[in-house]
Short mmCIF file of C-alpha atoms in Angstrom, two decimals:
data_model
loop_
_atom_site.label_atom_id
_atom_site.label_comp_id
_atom_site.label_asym_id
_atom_site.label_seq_id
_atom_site.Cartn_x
_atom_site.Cartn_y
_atom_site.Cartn_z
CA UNK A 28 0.18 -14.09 15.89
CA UNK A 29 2.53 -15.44 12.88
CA UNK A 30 5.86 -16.13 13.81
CA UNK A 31 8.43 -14.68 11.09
CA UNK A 32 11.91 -16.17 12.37
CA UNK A 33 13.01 -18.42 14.75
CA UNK A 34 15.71 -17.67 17.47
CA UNK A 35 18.18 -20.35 18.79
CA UNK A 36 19.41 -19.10 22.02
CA UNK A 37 19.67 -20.00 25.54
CA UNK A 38 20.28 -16.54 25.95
CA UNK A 39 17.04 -14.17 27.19
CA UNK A 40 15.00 -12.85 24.70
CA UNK A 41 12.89 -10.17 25.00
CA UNK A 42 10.82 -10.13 21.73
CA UNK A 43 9.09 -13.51 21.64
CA UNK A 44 5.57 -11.79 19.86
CA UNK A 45 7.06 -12.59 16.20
CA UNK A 46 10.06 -14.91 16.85
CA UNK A 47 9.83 -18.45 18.13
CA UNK A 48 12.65 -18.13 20.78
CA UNK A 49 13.70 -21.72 21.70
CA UNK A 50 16.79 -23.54 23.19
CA UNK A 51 16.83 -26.67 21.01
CA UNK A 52 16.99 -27.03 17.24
CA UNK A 53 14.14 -29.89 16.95
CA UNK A 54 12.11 -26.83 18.48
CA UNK A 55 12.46 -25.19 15.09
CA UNK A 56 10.00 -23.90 12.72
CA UNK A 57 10.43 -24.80 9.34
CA UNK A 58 10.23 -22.40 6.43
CA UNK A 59 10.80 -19.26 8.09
CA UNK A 60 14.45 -17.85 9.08
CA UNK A 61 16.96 -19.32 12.00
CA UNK A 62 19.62 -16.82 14.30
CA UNK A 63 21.50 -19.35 16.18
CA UNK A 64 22.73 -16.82 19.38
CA UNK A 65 26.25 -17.89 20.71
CA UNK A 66 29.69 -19.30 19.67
CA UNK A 67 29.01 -22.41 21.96
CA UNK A 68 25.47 -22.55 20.77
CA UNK A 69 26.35 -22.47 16.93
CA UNK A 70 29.09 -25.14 17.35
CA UNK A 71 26.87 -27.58 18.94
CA UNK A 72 23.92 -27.11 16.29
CA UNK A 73 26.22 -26.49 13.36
CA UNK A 74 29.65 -27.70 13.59
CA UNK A 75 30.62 -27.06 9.92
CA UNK A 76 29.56 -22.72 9.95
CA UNK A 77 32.12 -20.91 9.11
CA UNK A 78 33.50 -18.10 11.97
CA UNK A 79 33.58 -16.07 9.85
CA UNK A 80 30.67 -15.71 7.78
CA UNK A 81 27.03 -14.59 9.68
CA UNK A 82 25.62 -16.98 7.35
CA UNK A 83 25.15 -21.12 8.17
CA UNK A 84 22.99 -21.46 5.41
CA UNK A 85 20.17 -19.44 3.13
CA UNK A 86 17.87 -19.81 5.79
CA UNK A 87 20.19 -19.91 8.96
CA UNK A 88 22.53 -17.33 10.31
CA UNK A 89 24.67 -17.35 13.08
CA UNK A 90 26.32 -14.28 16.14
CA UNK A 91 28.12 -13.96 19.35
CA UNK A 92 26.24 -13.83 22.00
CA UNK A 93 25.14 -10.56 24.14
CA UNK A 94 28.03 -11.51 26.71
CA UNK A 95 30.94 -12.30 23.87
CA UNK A 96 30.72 -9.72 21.72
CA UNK A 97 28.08 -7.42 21.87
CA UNK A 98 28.48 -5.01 19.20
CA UNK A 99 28.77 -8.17 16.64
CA UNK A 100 25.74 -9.24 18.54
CA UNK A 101 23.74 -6.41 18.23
CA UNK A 102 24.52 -5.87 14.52
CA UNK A 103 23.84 -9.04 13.36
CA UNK A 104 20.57 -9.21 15.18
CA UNK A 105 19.47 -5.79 13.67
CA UNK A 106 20.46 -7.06 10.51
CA UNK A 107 18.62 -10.49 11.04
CA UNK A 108 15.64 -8.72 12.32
CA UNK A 109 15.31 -6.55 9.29
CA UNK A 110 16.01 -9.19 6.66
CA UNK A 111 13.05 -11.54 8.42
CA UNK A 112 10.49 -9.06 8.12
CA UNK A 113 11.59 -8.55 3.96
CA UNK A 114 11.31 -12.19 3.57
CA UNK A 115 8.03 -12.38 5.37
CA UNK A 116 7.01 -9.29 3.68
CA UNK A 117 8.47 -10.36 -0.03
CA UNK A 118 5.91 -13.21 0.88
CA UNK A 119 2.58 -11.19 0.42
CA UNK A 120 1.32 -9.71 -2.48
CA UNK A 121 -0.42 -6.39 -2.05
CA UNK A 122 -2.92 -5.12 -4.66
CA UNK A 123 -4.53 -1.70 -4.42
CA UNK A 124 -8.11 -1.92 -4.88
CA UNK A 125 -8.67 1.58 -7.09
CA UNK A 126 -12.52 2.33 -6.69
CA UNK A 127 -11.83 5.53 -8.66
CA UNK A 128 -10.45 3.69 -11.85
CA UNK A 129 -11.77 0.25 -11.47
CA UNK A 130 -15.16 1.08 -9.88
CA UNK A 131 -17.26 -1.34 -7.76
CA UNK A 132 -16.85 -4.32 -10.62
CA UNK A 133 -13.47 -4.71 -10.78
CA UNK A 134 -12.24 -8.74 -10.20
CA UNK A 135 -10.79 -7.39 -7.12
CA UNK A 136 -13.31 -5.00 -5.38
CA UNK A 137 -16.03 -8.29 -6.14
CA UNK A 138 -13.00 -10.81 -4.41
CA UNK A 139 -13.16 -7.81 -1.43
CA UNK A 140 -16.79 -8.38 -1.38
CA UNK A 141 -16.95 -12.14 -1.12
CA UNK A 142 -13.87 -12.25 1.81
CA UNK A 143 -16.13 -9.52 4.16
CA UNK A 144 -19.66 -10.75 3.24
CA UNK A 145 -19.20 -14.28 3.79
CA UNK A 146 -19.26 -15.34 7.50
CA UNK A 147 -17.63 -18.55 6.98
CA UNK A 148 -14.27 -17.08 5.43
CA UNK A 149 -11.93 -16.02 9.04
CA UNK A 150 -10.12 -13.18 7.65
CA UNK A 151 -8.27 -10.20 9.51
CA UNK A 152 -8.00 -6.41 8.34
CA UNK A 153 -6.50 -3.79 9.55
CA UNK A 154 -7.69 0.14 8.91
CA UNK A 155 -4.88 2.96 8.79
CA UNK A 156 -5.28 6.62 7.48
CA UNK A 157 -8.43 5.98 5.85
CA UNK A 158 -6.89 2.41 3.66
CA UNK A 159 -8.68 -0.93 5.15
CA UNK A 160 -6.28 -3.49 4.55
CA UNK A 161 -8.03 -7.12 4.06
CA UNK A 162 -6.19 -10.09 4.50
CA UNK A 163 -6.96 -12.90 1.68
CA UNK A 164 -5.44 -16.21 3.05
CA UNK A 165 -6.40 -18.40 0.49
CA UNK A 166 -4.31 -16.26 -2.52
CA UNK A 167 -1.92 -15.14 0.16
CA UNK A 168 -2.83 -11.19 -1.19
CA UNK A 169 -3.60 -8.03 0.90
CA UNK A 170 -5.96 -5.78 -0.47
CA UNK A 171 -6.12 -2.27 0.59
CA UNK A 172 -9.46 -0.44 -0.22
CA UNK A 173 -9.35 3.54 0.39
CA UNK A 174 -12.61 4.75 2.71
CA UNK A 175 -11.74 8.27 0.86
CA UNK A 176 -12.75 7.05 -2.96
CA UNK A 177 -16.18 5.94 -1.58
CA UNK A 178 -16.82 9.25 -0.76
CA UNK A 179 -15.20 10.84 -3.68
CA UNK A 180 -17.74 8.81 -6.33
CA UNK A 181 -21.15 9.72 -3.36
CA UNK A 182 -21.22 6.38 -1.99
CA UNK A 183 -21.85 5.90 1.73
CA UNK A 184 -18.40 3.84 2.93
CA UNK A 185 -20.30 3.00 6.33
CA UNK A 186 -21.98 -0.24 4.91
CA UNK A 187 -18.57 -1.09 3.64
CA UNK A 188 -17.40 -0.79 7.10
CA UNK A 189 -20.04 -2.28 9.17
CA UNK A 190 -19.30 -5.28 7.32
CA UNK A 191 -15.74 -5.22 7.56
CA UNK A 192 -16.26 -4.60 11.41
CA UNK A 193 -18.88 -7.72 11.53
CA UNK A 194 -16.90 -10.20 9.73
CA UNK A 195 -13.54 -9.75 10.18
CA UNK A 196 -11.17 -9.52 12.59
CA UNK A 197 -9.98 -6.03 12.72
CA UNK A 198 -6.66 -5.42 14.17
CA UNK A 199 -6.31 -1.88 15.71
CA UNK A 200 -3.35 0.31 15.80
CA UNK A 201 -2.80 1.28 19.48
CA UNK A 202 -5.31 -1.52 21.15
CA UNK A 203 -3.67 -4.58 19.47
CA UNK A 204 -0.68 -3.14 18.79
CA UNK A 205 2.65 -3.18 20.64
CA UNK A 206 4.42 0.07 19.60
CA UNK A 207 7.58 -2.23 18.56
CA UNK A 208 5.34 -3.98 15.79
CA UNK A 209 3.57 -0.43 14.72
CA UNK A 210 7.68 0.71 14.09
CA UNK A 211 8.85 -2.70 12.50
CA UNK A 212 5.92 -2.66 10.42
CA UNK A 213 5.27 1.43 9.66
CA UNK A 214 6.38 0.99 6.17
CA UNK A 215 4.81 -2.19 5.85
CA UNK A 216 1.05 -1.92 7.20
CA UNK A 217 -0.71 -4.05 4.28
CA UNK A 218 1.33 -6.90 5.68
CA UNK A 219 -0.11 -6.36 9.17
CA UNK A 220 -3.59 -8.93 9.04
CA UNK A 221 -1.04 -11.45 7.79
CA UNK A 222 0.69 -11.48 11.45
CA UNK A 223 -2.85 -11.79 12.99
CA UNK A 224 -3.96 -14.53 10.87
#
């Protein structure tokens, strides 16, 4: 699974599916956002932060720990949480393949086509209320492709699936799923084969 943030802690941490939860800053990812957990913690890693401000840097923010002040704690981490996923969500463009108004020759629908056809391409998908959502890692883009319009125009979506099934990785709801991730992510599902790539 793709990591979205990091957390600097020494602190337990109970989410460690999406965060890289680590006790040193070499142990750092790059590119993707920092919570440094802890007064003691923050001064050691970044003496100049201001007490004041939640934020070290664009990328790094800072709180009390869980045993200092917890409702700063608990703010701040809500906060942090919900700004990583926007970032890492802001990251992805989404394009809605229309079969209805585009038909089977659209640019996209035939880019669809190539990623679930061709064997040596790994991709991931993900299928929710009749959408498939297929990952394209190489343009960083989500497509979603509605099962419904196949129907709607008399075309048989099953062959569409079977390869889908066949070639991809498909990431189910409940099986793959912790119910955590299925919340974080409910009004974000397109950017769900993304954290399975």
């Amino acid at each position: 699974m793709q990591l979205i943030a990091n957390i600097l802690t020494k602190n337990l941490f109970s989410d460690k599916i999406l965060y890289n939860v680590v006790e040193k800053k070499d142990d750092l990812i790059d590119g993707i956002p920092t919570l440094c957990v802890g007064l003691e913690m923050t001064k050691k890693n970044y003496p100049n932060f201001n007490l004041l401000d939640m934020n070290i840097d664009e990328m790094t923010k800072w709180t009390y720990g869980p045993r200092e002040k917890r409702n700063v704690y608990e703010s701040r981490l809500s906060k942090f949480i919900f700004d990583s996923i926007i970032k890492f969500v802001n990251g992805i463009k989404y394009v809605y393949v229309n079969i209805l108004t585009d038909g089977f020759k659209s640019e996209d629908f035939l880019r669809v086509k190539y990623l679930i056809r061709n064997t040596d391409i790994k991709t991931t998908s993900f299928i929710n209320n009749g959408v498939v959502y297929i990952y394209d890692k190489d343009n960083n883009v989500v497509y979603g492709v509605s099962i419904r319009e196949f129907s709607y125009v008399g075309v048989d979506s099953n062959a569409f699936l079977r390869l889908v099934y066949k070639n991809t990785i498909v990431i189910s709801g409940k099986d793959s799923l912790p119910l955590d991730i299925r919340i974080l992510f409910s009004d974000y599902k397109y950017a769900i084969p993304c954290l399975f790539y």
